Tab-separated table of C-alpha atoms and ligand atoms in Angstrom:
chain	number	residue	atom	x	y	z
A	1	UNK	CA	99.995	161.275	120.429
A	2	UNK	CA	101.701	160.603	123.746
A	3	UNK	CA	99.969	158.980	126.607
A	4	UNK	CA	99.646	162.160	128.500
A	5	UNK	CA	98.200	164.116	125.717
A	6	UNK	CA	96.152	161.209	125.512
A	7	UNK	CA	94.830	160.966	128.522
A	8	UNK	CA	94.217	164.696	128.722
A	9	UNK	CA	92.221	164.913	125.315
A	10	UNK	CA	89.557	161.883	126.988
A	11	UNK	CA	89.255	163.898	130.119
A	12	UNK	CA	88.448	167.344	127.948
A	13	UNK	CA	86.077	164.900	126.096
A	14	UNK	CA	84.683	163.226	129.408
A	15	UNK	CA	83.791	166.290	130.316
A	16	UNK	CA	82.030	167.849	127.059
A	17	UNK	CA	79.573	164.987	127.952
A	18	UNK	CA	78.999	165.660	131.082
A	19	UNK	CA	78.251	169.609	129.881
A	20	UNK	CA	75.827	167.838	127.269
A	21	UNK	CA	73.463	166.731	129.999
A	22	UNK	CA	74.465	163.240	130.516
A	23	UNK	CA	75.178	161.581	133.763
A	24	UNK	CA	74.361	157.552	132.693
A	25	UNK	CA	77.397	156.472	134.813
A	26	UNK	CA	77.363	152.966	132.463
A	27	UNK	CA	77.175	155.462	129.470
A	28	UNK	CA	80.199	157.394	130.848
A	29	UNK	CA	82.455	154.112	131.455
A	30	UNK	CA	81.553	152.692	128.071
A	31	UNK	CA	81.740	155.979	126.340
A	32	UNK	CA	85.734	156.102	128.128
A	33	UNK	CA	86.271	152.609	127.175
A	34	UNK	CA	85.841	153.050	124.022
A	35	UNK	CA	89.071	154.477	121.663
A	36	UNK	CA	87.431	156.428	119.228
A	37	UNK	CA	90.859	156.862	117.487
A	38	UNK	CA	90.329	153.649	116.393
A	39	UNK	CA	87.310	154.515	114.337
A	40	UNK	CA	88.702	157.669	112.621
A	41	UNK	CA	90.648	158.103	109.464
A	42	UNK	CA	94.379	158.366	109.452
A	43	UNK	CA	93.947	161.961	108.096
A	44	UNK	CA	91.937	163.246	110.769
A	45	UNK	CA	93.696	160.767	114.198
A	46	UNK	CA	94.682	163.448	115.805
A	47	UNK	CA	91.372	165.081	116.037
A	48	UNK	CA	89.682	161.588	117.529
A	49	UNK	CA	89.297	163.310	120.325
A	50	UNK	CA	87.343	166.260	119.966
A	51	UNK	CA	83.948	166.573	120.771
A	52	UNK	CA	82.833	166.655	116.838
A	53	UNK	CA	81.845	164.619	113.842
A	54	UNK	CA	84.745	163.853	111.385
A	55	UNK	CA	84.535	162.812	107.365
A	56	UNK	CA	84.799	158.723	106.960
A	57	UNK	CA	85.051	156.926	103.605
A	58	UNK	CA	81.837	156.806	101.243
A	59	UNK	CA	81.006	160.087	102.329
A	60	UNK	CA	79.960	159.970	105.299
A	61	UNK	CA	80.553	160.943	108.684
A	62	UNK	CA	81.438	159.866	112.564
A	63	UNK	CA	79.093	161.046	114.423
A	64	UNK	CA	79.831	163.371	117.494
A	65	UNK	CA	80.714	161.542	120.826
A	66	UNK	CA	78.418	163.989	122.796
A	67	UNK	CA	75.621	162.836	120.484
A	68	UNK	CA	76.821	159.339	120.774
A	69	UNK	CA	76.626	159.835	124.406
A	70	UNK	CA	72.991	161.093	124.607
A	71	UNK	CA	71.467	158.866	121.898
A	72	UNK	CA	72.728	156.109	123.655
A	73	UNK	CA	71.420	157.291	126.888
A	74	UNK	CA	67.963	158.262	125.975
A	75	UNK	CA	67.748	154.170	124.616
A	76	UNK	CA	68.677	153.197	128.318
A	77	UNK	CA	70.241	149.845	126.964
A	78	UNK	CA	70.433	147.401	129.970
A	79	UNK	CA	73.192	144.103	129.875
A	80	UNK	CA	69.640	142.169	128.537
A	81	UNK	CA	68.868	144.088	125.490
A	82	UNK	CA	69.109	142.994	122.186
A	83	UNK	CA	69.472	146.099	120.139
A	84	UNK	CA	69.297	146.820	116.493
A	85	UNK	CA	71.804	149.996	114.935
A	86	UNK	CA	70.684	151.358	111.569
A	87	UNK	CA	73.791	153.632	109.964
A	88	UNK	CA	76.403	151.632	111.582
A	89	UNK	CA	79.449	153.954	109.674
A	90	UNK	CA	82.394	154.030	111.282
A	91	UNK	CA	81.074	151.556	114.216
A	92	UNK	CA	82.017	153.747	117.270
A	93	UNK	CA	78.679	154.017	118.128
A	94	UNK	CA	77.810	150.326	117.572
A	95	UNK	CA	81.162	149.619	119.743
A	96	UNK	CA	79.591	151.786	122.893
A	97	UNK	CA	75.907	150.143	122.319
A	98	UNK	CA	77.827	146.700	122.140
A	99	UNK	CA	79.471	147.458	125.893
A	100	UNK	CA	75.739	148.046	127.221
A	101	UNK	CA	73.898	145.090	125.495
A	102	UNK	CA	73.470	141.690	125.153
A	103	UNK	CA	74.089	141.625	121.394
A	104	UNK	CA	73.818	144.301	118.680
A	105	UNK	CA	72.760	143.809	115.257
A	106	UNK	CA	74.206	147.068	112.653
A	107	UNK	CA	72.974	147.454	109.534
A	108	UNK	CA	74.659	149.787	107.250
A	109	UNK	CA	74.574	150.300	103.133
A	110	UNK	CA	78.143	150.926	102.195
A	111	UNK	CA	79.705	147.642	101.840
A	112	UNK	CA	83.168	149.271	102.640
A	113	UNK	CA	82.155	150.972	105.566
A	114	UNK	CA	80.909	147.458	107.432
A	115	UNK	CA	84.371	145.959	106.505
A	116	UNK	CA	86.148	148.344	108.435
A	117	UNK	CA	84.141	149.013	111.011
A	118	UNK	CA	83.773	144.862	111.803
A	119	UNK	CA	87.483	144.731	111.636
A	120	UNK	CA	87.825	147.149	113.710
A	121	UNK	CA	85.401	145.785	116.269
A	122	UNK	CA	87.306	142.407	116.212
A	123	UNK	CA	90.761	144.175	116.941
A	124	UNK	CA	88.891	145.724	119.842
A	125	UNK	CA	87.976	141.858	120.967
A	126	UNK	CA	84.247	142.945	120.558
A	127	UNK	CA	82.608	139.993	119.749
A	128	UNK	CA	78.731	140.415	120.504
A	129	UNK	CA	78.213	142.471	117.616
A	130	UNK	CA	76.481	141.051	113.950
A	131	UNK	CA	77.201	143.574	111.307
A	132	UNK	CA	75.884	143.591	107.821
A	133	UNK	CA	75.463	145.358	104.212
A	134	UNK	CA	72.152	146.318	103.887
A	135	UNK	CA	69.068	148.781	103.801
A	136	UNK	CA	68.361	149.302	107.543
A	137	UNK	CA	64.920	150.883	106.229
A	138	UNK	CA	63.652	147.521	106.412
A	139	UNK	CA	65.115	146.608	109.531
A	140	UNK	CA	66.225	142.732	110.165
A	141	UNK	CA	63.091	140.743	110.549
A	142	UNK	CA	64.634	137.542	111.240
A	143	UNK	CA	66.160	138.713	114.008
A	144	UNK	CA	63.356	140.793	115.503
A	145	UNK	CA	61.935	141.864	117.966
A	146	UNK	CA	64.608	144.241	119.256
A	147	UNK	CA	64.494	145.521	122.334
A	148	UNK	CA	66.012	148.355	121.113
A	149	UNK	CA	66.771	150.452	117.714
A	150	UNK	CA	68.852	153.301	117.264
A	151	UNK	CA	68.989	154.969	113.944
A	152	UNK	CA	71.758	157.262	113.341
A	153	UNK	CA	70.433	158.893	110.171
A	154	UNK	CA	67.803	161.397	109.587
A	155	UNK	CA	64.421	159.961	108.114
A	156	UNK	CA	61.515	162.198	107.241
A	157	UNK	CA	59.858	159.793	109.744
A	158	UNK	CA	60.099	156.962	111.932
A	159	UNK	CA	60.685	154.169	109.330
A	160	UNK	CA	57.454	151.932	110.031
A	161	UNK	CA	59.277	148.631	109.206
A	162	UNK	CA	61.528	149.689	112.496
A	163	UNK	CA	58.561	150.217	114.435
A	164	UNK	CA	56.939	147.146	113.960
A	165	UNK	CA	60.176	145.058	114.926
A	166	UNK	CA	60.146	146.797	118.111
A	167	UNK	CA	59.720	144.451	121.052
A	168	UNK	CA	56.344	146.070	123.344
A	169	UNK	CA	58.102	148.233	126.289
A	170	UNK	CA	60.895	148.691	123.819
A	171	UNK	CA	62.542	151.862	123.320
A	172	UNK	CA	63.837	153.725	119.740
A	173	UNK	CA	65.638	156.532	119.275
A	174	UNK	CA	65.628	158.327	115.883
A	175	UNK	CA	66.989	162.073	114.276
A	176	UNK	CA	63.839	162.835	111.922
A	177	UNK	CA	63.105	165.909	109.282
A	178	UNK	CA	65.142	166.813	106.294
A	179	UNK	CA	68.424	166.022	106.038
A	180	UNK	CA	69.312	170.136	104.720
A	181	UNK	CA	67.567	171.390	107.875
A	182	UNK	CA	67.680	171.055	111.326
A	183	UNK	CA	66.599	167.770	112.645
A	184	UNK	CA	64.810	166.716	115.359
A	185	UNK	CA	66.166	163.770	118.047
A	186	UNK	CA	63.080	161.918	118.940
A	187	UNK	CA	62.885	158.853	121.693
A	188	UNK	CA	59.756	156.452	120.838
A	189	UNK	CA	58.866	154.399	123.463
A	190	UNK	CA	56.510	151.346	122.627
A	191	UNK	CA	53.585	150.802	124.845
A	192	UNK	CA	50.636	148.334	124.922
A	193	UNK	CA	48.298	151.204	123.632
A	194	UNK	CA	50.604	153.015	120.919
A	195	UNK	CA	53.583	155.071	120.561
A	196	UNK	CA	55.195	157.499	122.987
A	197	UNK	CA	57.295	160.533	121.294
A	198	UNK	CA	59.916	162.673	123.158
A	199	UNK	CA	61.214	165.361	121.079
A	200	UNK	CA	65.035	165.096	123.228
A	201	UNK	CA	67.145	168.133	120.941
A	202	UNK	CA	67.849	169.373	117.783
A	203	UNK	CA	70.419	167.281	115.325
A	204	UNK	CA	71.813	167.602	112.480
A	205	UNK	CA	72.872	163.837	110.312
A	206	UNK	CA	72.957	162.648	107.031
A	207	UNK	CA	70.231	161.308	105.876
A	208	UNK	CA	68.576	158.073	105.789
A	209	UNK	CA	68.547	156.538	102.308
A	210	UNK	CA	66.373	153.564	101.022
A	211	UNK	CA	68.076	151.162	98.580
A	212	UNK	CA	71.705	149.850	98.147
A	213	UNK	CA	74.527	152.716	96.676
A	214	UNK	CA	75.982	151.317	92.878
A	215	UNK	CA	79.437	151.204	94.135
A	216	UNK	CA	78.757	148.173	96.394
A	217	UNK	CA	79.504	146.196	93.575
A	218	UNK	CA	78.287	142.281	93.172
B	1	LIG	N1	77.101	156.362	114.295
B	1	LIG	C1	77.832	156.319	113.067
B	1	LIG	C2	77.188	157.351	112.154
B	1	LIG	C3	77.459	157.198	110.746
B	1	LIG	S1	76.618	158.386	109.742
B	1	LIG	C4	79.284	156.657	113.375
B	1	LIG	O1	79.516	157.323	114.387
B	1	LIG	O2	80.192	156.288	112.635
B	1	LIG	C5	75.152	157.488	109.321
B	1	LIG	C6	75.344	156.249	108.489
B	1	LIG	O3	74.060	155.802	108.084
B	1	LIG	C7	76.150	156.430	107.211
B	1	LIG	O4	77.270	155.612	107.247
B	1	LIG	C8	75.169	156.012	106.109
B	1	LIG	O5	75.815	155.296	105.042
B	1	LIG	C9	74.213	155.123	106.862
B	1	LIG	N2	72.912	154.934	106.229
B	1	LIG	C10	72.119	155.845	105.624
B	1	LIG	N3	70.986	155.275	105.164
B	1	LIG	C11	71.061	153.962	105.504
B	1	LIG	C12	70.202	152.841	105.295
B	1	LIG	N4	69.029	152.925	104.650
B	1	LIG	N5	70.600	151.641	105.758
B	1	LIG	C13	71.783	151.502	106.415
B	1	LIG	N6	72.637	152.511	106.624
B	1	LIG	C14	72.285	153.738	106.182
């Protein structure tokens, strides 16, 4: 791709954004810092830059930027937050989250997923960002509280074990219903007397799955 057409395919994209409802001016920057070439497959580099989700390895699936975009602004992640990523994939998403925040900790469960994506993060020079093989359904409790969570996979419900390792005026946002239907985004906010729910639009992602896959290995 030449520079030009480059440039021209993040302005298109800049401005499918903006027609998705989001204005964040720090989500915008970050969101245009971020080359989400470098988080796509060789087969598919040439579509980086459309406003869609592509196929990764194990499966799964980059999520689209204009979903990236308004996830990441409904969390409202300031330069203090410590933020926790379930479904880390590819690691665009944890790359834009890791502009915004103090330090992000990304759990995902396909062992070769996580070695790309920190590779990927490191050739980027993004160094506030702990990544790790795991089951994000139980969240990282040495690490918490988070001041923020973003899951990127659907769950029939707000996993509870992510709830409780949310820091008090902490925000999580979350796609849940069935992963063969359509899916609702929801933004919990956590207050001294309970939970908050927003219902923000309806999403489609794959869903969130408890336990480790086989091919992981030892
Ligand atoms: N934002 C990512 C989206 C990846 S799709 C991107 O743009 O690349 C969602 C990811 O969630 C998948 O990679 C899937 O493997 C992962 N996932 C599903 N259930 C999980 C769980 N219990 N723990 C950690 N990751 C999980």
């Amino acid at each position: 791709m030449t520079p030009d057409h480059r440039s021209e395919s993040l302005m298109r994209l800049m401005l499918s954004l903006r027609q998705a409802g989001v204005t964040d001016k720090r989500v915008l920057t970050a969101m245009e810092s971020v080359p989400r070439d470098v988080f796509v497959d060789r087969a598919f580099k040439d579509r980086s830059w459309e406003d869609r989700p592509l196929p990764i390895a194990c499966g799964q699936t980059i999520s689209q930027p204009s979903i990236v975009a308004v996830m990441t602004e409904a969390l409202n992640v300031t330069p203090r937050c410590k933020v926790l990523e379930i479904g880390a994939g590819s690691g665009y998403q944890t790359a834009i989250l890791a502009r915004l925040a103090r330090r992000v900790y990304a759990i995902e469960r396909h062992r070769p997923l996580v070695r790309l994506a920190r590779e990927r993060l490191e050739g980027l020079g993004i160094h506030n960002v702990t990544i790790r093989t795991g089951d994000g359904t139980r969240g990282w409790p040495e690490q918490a509280p988070f001041d923020r969570i973003l899951v990127a996979a659907a769950a029939d419900d707000a996993p509870r074990m992510l709830l409780d390792q949310l820091r008090p005026g902490g925000i999580m946002v979350v796609p849940v219903g069935q992963s063969d239907e359509v899916q609702q985004l929801i933004k919990i906010e956590k207050t001294e007397d309970g939970l908050d729910y927003t219902v923000l639009s309806d999403v489609l992602f794959v869903p969130l799955i408890e336990g480790m896959p086989e091919e992981n290995g030892p």
